[in-house]
Amino acid sequence: MGSCFLFFVVFLFFSSVDACDRCLHRSKAAYFSSASALSSGACSYGSMATGFFAGHIAAAAPSIYKDGAGCGACFQVRCNNTSLCSTKGTTVMVTDLNMNNQTDLLLSSRAFRAMAKPVLGADRDLLRQGIVDIQYQRVPCEYGNKKMMNVRVEESSKKPNHLAIKLLYQGGQTEVVAIDIAQVGSSHWSYLTRSHGAVWVTDKVPTGPLQFRFVVTAGFDGKMLWSQRVLPANWEAGKIYDAGVQITDIAQEGCDPCDDHIWN
């Protein structure tokens, strides 16, 4: 319903003191021996997870995971050992929840090795460390030839009354905090709720082709993104549909000092 939308927009307004496009965070990181261990993660991306960023994926601490709002977020991560680690590090996408309080990020082994210098044997030596000191920062997600955000209809969806979706290839540096749905051409909106991870659900499914409104964090405020025609009237469970829009905004953080550049 529209009032849900307004609530989230108002909620997201706060002071822009020390507004940064990205903040520098310091912690530790470890790794899974296989990226497939992350494919059954809390975000519910399933086997698709290992295909994101060539398997450079991560489980994130609760402060990053944010009850699922952090699913799909991208971070540039680099380790601090100057003899083994490159200055650029690697970019990972959050696909799971990490409950280990020793590390903010638990990387796939491929992502962990990618933090090493491009020197023969450096990646193997880095793996032997097991757990390393790191710096990381939020960065925009970019998917190459995937220009538009996609909506996947989950297998749990049952016509006519239950719809479960998750967003794929979500760009920008934001979080989706609310989703509304309506029949194309209608102004009668109902809302979806986050069920778990990246999955949103509703038991009030309009008939006919469906349009969506997304509220995303942008700057220090909220922004509405309208996708005018997403699901056809004959939508099917298990299918992926082009949303026809992409998120390009950056949600700013409050920190001191800022680190407003991508590491090279």
C-alpha positions as YAML, in Angstrom:
chain: A
units: angstrom
residues:
- id: 1
  name: MET
  ca: [0.00, 0.00, 0.00]
- id: 2
  name: GLY
  ca: [1.15, 3.56, -0.66]
- id: 3
  name: SER
  ca: [1.39, 4.47, 3.03]
- id: 4
  name: CYS
  ca: [4.08, 1.80, 3.48]
- id: 5
  name: PHE
  ca: [6.10, 3.57, 0.82]
- id: 6
  name: LEU
  ca: [5.84, 6.95, 2.50]
- id: 7
  name: PHE
  ca: [6.83, 5.47, 5.86]
- id: 8
  name: PHE
  ca: [10.07, 4.09, 4.49]
- id: 9
  name: VAL
  ca: [10.93, 7.29, 2.65]
- id: 10
  name: VAL
  ca: [10.42, 9.39, 5.78]
- id: 11
  name: PHE
  ca: [12.32, 6.87, 7.89]
- id: 12
  name: LEU
  ca: [15.38, 7.13, 5.67]
- id: 13
  name: PHE
  ca: [15.87, 10.88, 6.07]
- id: 14
  name: PHE
  ca: [18.66, 11.77, 8.50]
- id: 15
  name: SER
  ca: [21.56, 14.15, 8.91]
- id: 16
  name: SER
  ca: [24.13, 14.36, 6.12]
- id: 17
  name: VAL
  ca: [27.00, 15.32, 8.41]
- id: 18
  name: ASP
  ca: [30.24, 13.61, 7.30]
- id: 19
  name: ALA
  ca: [28.46, 12.10, 4.28]
- id: 20
  name: CYS
  ca: [30.73, 9.71, 2.39]
- id: 21
  name: ASP
  ca: [30.22, 7.69, -0.76]
- id: 22
  name: ARG
  ca: [32.24, 4.97, 0.96]
- id: 23
  name: CYS
  ca: [33.82, 4.44, 4.36]
- id: 24
  name: LEU
  ca: [36.96, 2.49, 5.12]
- id: 25
  name: HIS
  ca: [36.36, -0.48, 7.44]
- id: 26
  name: ARG
  ca: [38.99, -2.63, 9.12]
- id: 27
  name: SER
  ca: [38.48, -6.22, 10.25]
- id: 28
  name: LYS
  ca: [39.63, -9.76, 9.49]
- id: 29
  name: ALA
  ca: [38.63, -12.22, 6.77]
- id: 30
  name: ALA
  ca: [38.80, -16.00, 6.42]
- id: 31
  name: TYR
  ca: [37.62, -18.25, 3.58]
- id: 32
  name: PHE
  ca: [35.47, -21.21, 2.61]
- id: 33
  name: SER
  ca: [37.37, -23.97, 0.85]
- id: 34
  name: SER
  ca: [34.75, -23.94, -1.92]
- id: 35
  name: ALA
  ca: [32.43, -21.28, -3.29]
- id: 36
  name: SER
  ca: [29.70, -23.94, -3.47]
- id: 37
  name: ALA
  ca: [29.53, -23.78, 0.35]
- id: 38
  name: LEU
  ca: [28.14, -20.27, -0.07]
- id: 39
  name: SER
  ca: [25.53, -21.29, -2.65]
- id: 40
  name: SER
  ca: [23.22, -22.59, 0.07]
- id: 41
  name: GLY
  ca: [23.59, -19.32, 1.95]
- id: 42
  name: ALA
  ca: [21.06, -17.23, 3.84]
- id: 43
  name: CYS
  ca: [20.39, -14.94, 0.86]
- id: 44
  name: SER
  ca: [18.78, -17.88, -1.01]
- id: 45
  name: TYR
  ca: [20.58, -17.31, -4.32]
- id: 46
  name: GLY
  ca: [21.13, -21.07, -4.53]
- id: 47
  name: SER
  ca: [23.39, -22.38, -7.27]
- id: 48
  name: MET
  ca: [23.28, -18.98, -8.99]
- id: 49
  name: ALA
  ca: [25.56, -17.59, -6.25]
- id: 50
  name: THR
  ca: [28.74, -19.10, -7.66]
- id: 51
  name: GLY
  ca: [28.10, -17.39, -11.00]
- id: 52
  name: PHE
  ca: [28.17, -13.88, -9.54]
- id: 53
  name: PHE
  ca: [31.51, -12.08, -9.98]
- id: 54
  name: ALA
  ca: [33.13, -15.32, -11.19]
- id: 55
  name: GLY
  ca: [32.59, -16.89, -7.78]
- id: 56
  name: HIS
  ca: [34.02, -13.95, -5.82]
- id: 57
  name: ILE
  ca: [31.35, -14.08, -3.14]
- id: 58
  name: ALA
  ca: [31.20, -13.71, 0.63]
- id: 59
  name: ALA
  ca: [29.28, -14.34, 3.81]
- id: 60
  name: ALA
  ca: [28.93, -11.10, 5.79]
- id: 61
  name: ALA
  ca: [28.56, -10.21, 9.46]
- id: 62
  name: PRO
  ca: [25.05, -9.28, 10.72]
- id: 63
  name: SER
  ca: [25.93, -5.56, 10.58]
- id: 64
  name: ILE
  ca: [26.45, -5.94, 6.82]
- id: 65
  name: TYR
  ca: [23.81, -8.61, 6.14]
- id: 66
  name: LYS
  ca: [21.11, -6.45, 7.79]
- id: 67
  name: ASP
  ca: [18.43, -9.15, 7.97]
- id: 68
  name: GLY
  ca: [18.76, -9.71, 4.23]
- id: 69
  name: ALA
  ca: [18.86, -6.08, 3.05]
- id: 70
  name: GLY
  ca: [22.62, -6.51, 2.51]
- id: 71
  name: CYS
  ca: [22.16, -9.45, 0.13]
- id: 72
  name: GLY
  ca: [23.71, -8.55, -3.22]
- id: 73
  name: ALA
  ca: [25.85, -5.74, -1.79]
- id: 74
  name: CYS
  ca: [29.35, -5.43, -3.25]
- id: 75
  name: PHE
  ca: [32.56, -4.74, -1.35]
- id: 76
  name: GLN
  ca: [36.14, -4.14, -2.41]
- id: 77
  name: VAL
  ca: [38.37, -6.07, -0.01]
- id: 78
  name: ARG
  ca: [42.14, -6.08, 0.37]
- id: 79
  name: CYS
  ca: [44.44, -7.68, 2.91]
- id: 80
  name: ASN
  ca: [47.10, -5.77, 4.83]
- id: 81
  name: ASN
  ca: [50.17, -8.01, 4.42]
- id: 82
  name: THR
  ca: [52.27, -5.93, 2.01]
- id: 83
  name: SER
  ca: [54.50, -8.86, 1.10]
- id: 84
  name: LEU
  ca: [51.56, -10.96, -0.11]
- id: 85
  name: CYS
  ca: [48.63, -8.62, -0.82]
- id: 86
  name: SER
  ca: [47.90, -6.33, -3.76]
- id: 87
  name: THR
  ca: [46.74, -2.75, -3.25]
- id: 88
  name: LYS
  ca: [43.62, -3.37, -5.37]
- id: 89
  name: GLY
  ca: [42.36, -6.51, -3.68]
- id: 90
  name: THR
  ca: [39.16, -7.93, -5.14]
- id: 91
  name: THR
  ca: [35.42, -7.22, -5.30]
- id: 92
  name: VAL
  ca: [32.96, -9.63, -3.69]
- id: 93
  name: MET
  ca: [29.18, -9.88, -3.54]
- id: 94
  name: VAL
  ca: [27.33, -10.80, -0.33]
- id: 95
  name: THR
  ca: [25.43, -14.08, -0.67]
- id: 96
  name: ASP
  ca: [25.33, -15.39, 2.90]
- id: 97
  name: LEU
  ca: [25.33, -14.54, 6.61]
- id: 98
  name: ASN
  ca: [28.56, -14.93, 8.62]
- id: 99
  name: MET
  ca: [28.01, -15.52, 12.33]
- id: 100
  name: ASN
  ca: [31.72, -15.83, 13.17]
- id: 101
  name: ASN
  ca: [32.45, -12.86, 15.43]
- id: 102
  name: GLN
  ca: [36.17, -12.97, 14.55]
- id: 103
  name: THR
  ca: [35.63, -11.86, 10.95]
- id: 104
  name: ASP
  ca: [33.37, -9.40, 9.13]
- id: 105
  name: LEU
  ca: [33.72, -11.33, 5.87]
- id: 106
  name: LEU
  ca: [34.09, -15.00, 5.04]
- id: 107
  name: LEU
  ca: [35.22, -15.17, 1.42]
- id: 108
  name: SER
  ca: [35.14, -17.89, -1.18]
- id: 109
  name: SER
  ca: [38.63, -19.32, -1.61]
- id: 110
  name: ARG
  ca: [38.73, -17.84, -5.13]
- id: 111
  name: ALA
  ca: [38.06, -14.36, -3.77]
- id: 112
  name: PHE
  ca: [40.56, -14.85, -0.93]
- id: 113
  name: ARG
  ca: [43.31, -15.82, -3.38]
- id: 114
  name: ALA
  ca: [42.43, -12.85, -5.61]
- id: 115
  name: MET
  ca: [43.62, -10.47, -2.87]
- id: 116
  name: ALA
  ca: [47.20, -11.69, -3.44]
- id: 117
  name: LYS
  ca: [49.84, -9.94, -5.49]
- id: 118
  name: PRO
  ca: [50.12, -11.23, -9.07]
- id: 119
  name: VAL
  ca: [53.32, -13.08, -8.17]
- id: 120
  name: LEU
  ca: [53.85, -16.82, -8.57]
- id: 121
  name: GLY
  ca: [52.84, -18.62, -5.40]
- id: 122
  name: ALA
  ca: [51.54, -15.55, -3.55]
- id: 123
  name: ASP
  ca: [47.94, -16.79, -3.65]
- id: 124
  name: ARG
  ca: [48.91, -20.17, -2.18]
- id: 125
  name: ASP
  ca: [50.92, -18.47, 0.56]
- id: 126
  name: LEU
  ca: [47.96, -16.24, 1.33]
- id: 127
  name: LEU
  ca: [45.63, -19.24, 1.65]
- id: 128
  name: ARG
  ca: [48.02, -20.76, 4.17]
- id: 129
  name: GLN
  ca: [47.44, -17.74, 6.42]
- id: 130
  name: GLY
  ca: [43.85, -18.90, 6.96]
- id: 131
  name: ILE
  ca: [42.69, -15.63, 8.49]
- id: 132
  name: VAL
  ca: [44.09, -12.19, 7.61]
- id: 133
  name: ASP
  ca: [43.70, -8.53, 8.53]
- id: 134
  name: ILE
  ca: [41.76, -6.62, 5.89]
- id: 135
  name: GLN
  ca: [40.37, -3.27, 4.82]
- id: 136
  name: TYR
  ca: [37.08, -3.15, 2.95]
- id: 137
  name: GLN
  ca: [34.68, -0.60, 1.50]
- id: 138
  name: ARG
  ca: [31.25, -0.68, -0.13]
- id: 139
  name: VAL
  ca: [31.39, -0.18, -3.91]
- id: 140
  name: PRO
  ca: [28.76, -0.12, -6.70]
- id: 141
  name: CYS
  ca: [27.79, -3.50, -8.15]
- id: 142
  name: GLU
  ca: [28.51, -3.76, -11.87]
- id: 143
  name: TYR
  ca: [27.53, -6.80, -13.94]
- id: 144
  name: GLY
  ca: [29.03, -6.17, -17.37]
- id: 145
  name: ASN
  ca: [26.46, -7.04, -20.03]
- id: 146
  name: LYS
  ca: [23.64, -7.33, -17.47]
- id: 147
  name: LYS
  ca: [22.31, -3.82, -17.99]
- id: 148
  name: MET
  ca: [18.98, -4.20, -16.20]
- id: 149
  name: MET
  ca: [17.90, -5.57, -12.87]
- id: 150
  name: ASN
  ca: [16.07, -8.92, -13.06]
- id: 151
  name: VAL
  ca: [13.18, -10.32, -11.04]
- id: 152
  name: ARG
  ca: [13.14, -14.06, -10.42]
- id: 153
  name: VAL
  ca: [9.84, -15.70, -9.49]
- id: 154
  name: GLU
  ca: [10.58, -18.30, -6.83]
- id: 155
  name: GLU
  ca: [9.37, -21.89, -7.02]
- id: 156
  name: SER
  ca: [7.29, -21.38, -3.87]
- id: 157
  name: SER
  ca: [5.00, -19.01, -5.80]
- id: 158
  name: LYS
  ca: [1.45, -20.33, -6.31]
- id: 159
  name: LYS
  ca: [-1.15, -18.67, -8.49]
- id: 160
  name: PRO
  ca: [-3.38, -16.89, -7.83]
- id: 161
  name: ASN
  ca: [-2.62, -15.86, -4.26]
- id: 162
  name: HIS
  ca: [1.09, -16.23, -3.45]
- id: 163
  name: LEU
  ca: [4.05, -14.57, -5.13]
- id: 164
  name: ALA
  ca: [7.67, -14.84, -4.00]
- id: 165
  name: ILE
  ca: [10.44, -12.99, -5.85]
- id: 166
  name: LYS
  ca: [14.06, -12.06, -5.49]
- id: 167
  name: LEU
  ca: [16.04, -9.36, -7.26]
- id: 168
  name: LEU
  ca: [19.07, -10.27, -9.36]
- id: 169
  name: TYR
  ca: [21.82, -8.06, -10.82]
- id: 170
  name: GLN
  ca: [20.88, -5.15, -8.60]
- id: 171
  name: GLY
  ca: [23.24, -2.32, -9.51]
- id: 172
  name: GLY
  ca: [24.44, 0.74, -7.65]
- id: 173
  name: GLN
  ca: [25.50, 0.93, -4.03]
- id: 174
  name: THR
  ca: [22.13, 0.79, -2.30]
- id: 175
  name: GLU
  ca: [19.66, -1.36, -0.41]
- id: 176
  name: VAL
  ca: [16.07, -2.10, -1.40]
- id: 177
  name: VAL
  ca: [13.99, -1.37, 1.71]
- id: 178
  name: ALA
  ca: [10.44, -1.70, 0.33]
- id: 179
  name: ILE
  ca: [8.62, -3.11, -2.70]
- id: 180
  name: ASP
  ca: [5.05, -2.37, -3.84]
- id: 181
  name: ILE
  ca: [3.11, -4.21, -6.55]
- id: 182
  name: ALA
  ca: [0.07, -3.41, -8.69]
- id: 183
  name: GLN
  ca: [-1.62, -4.45, -11.90]
- id: 184
  name: VAL
  ca: [-0.25, -2.51, -14.86]
- id: 185
  name: GLY
  ca: [-2.36, 0.64, -15.28]
- id: 186
  name: SER
  ca: [-3.77, 0.46, -11.74]
- id: 187
  name: SER
  ca: [-3.12, 2.83, -8.84]
- id: 188
  name: HIS
  ca: [-4.15, 0.25, -6.23]
- id: 189
  name: TRP
  ca: [-0.82, -0.80, -4.73]
- id: 190
  name: SER
  ca: [-0.14, -3.55, -2.21]
- id: 191
  name: TYR
  ca: [3.18, -4.27, -0.56]
- id: 192
  name: LEU
  ca: [5.59, -7.19, -0.39]
- id: 193
  name: THR
  ca: [7.44, -8.13, 2.78]
- id: 194
  name: ARG
  ca: [10.94, -9.54, 3.06]
- id: 195
  name: SER
  ca: [10.54, -13.20, 3.88]
- id: 196
  name: HIS
  ca: [14.19, -14.18, 4.24]
- id: 197
  name: GLY
  ca: [17.46, -13.19, 2.62]
- id: 198
  name: ALA
  ca: [16.82, -11.69, -0.80]
- id: 199
  name: VAL
  ca: [13.27, -13.14, -1.04]
- id: 200
  name: TRP
  ca: [10.15, -10.91, -0.93]
- id: 201
  name: VAL
  ca: [6.60, -12.29, -0.72]
- id: 202
  name: THR
  ca: [2.95, -11.27, -0.88]
- id: 203
  name: ASP
  ca: [-0.35, -13.14, -0.50]
- id: 204
  name: LYS
  ca: [-2.23, -10.31, -2.24]
- id: 205
  name: VAL
  ca: [-1.30, -10.84, -5.87]
- id: 206
  name: PRO
  ca: [-3.07, -8.59, -8.38]
- id: 207
  name: THR
  ca: [-4.35, -10.18, -11.59]
- id: 208
  name: GLY
  ca: [-2.96, -9.40, -15.02]
- id: 209
  name: PRO
  ca: [0.50, -8.05, -15.86]
- id: 210
  name: LEU
  ca: [2.31, -6.60, -12.87]
- id: 211
  name: GLN
  ca: [4.27, -3.42, -12.19]
- id: 212
  name: PHE
  ca: [6.60, -2.75, -9.24]
- id: 213
  name: ARG
  ca: [7.82, 0.19, -7.20]
- id: 214
  name: PHE
  ca: [11.09, -0.15, -5.32]
- id: 215
  name: VAL
  ca: [12.29, 2.11, -2.50]
- id: 216
  name: VAL
  ca: [16.08, 2.21, -2.37]
- id: 217
  name: THR
  ca: [18.54, 4.05, -0.17]
- id: 218
  name: ALA
  ca: [20.10, 6.92, -2.11]
- id: 219
  name: GLY
  ca: [22.44, 9.53, -0.70]
- id: 220
  name: PHE
  ca: [21.18, 9.94, 2.87]
- id: 221
  name: ASP
  ca: [17.55, 9.70, 1.76]
- id: 222
  name: GLY
  ca: [15.15, 7.28, 0.09]
- id: 223
  name: LYS
  ca: [14.29, 7.12, -3.59]
- id: 224
  name: MET
  ca: [11.42, 5.46, -5.44]
- id: 225
  name: LEU
  ca: [12.15, 3.50, -8.61]
- id: 226
  name: TRP
  ca: [9.15, 2.59, -10.78]
- id: 227
  name: SER
  ca: [9.28, -0.47, -12.99]
- id: 228
  name: GLN
  ca: [6.20, -0.10, -15.16]
- id: 229
  name: ARG
  ca: [5.93, -3.60, -16.61]
- id: 230
  name: VAL
  ca: [7.80, -6.50, -15.04]
- id: 231
  name: LEU
  ca: [5.75, -9.69, -14.85]
- id: 232
  name: PRO
  ca: [3.39, -10.78, -17.63]
- id: 233
  name: ALA
  ca: [-0.10, -11.98, -16.77]
- id: 234
  name: ASN
  ca: [1.07, -15.57, -17.36]
- id: 235
  name: TRP
  ca: [4.15, -15.35, -15.10]
- id: 236
  name: GLU
  ca: [5.67, -18.66, -14.12]
- id: 237
  name: ALA
  ca: [7.53, -19.93, -11.06]
- id: 238
  name: GLY
  ca: [11.23, -20.45, -11.69]
- id: 239
  name: LYS
  ca: [11.38, -17.90, -14.51]
- id: 240
  name: ILE
  ca: [13.51, -14.73, -14.59]
- id: 241
  name: TYR
  ca: [12.09, -11.47, -15.97]
- id: 242
  name: ASP
  ca: [13.74, -8.21, -17.02]
- id: 243
  name: ALA
  ca: [12.72, -5.37, -14.67]
- id: 244
  name: GLY
  ca: [13.42, -2.77, -17.37]
- id: 245
  name: VAL
  ca: [15.19, -0.54, -14.83]
- id: 246
  name: GLN
  ca: [18.51, -0.47, -13.03]
- id: 247
  name: ILE
  ca: [19.64, 1.06, -9.75]
- id: 248
  name: THR
  ca: [22.62, 3.39, -10.11]
- id: 249
  name: ASP
  ca: [22.40, 5.36, -6.85]
- id: 250
  name: ILE
  ca: [24.94, 5.45, -4.04]
- id: 251
  name: ALA
  ca: [23.75, 5.24, -0.44]
- id: 252
  name: GLN
  ca: [26.07, 7.42, 1.59]
- id: 253
  name: GLU
  ca: [27.56, 6.51, 4.95]
- id: 254
  name: GLY
  ca: [28.60, 8.64, 7.88]
- id: 255
  name: CYS
  ca: [32.27, 8.28, 8.78]
- id: 256
  name: ASP
  ca: [35.51, 10.15, 9.30]
- id: 257
  name: PRO
  ca: [37.63, 10.10, 7.26]
- id: 258
  name: CYS
  ca: [36.01, 9.26, 3.92]
- id: 259
  name: ASP
  ca: [37.77, 7.06, 1.37]
- id: 260
  name: ASP
  ca: [36.03, 8.20, -1.78]
- id: 261
  name: HIS
  ca: [38.00, 6.31, -4.41]
- id: 262
  name: ILE
  ca: [38.14, 2.79, -5.81]
- id: 263
  name: TRP
  ca: [41.46, 1.10, -5.04]
- id: 264
  name: ASN
  ca: [43.72, 0.28, -7.98]
...
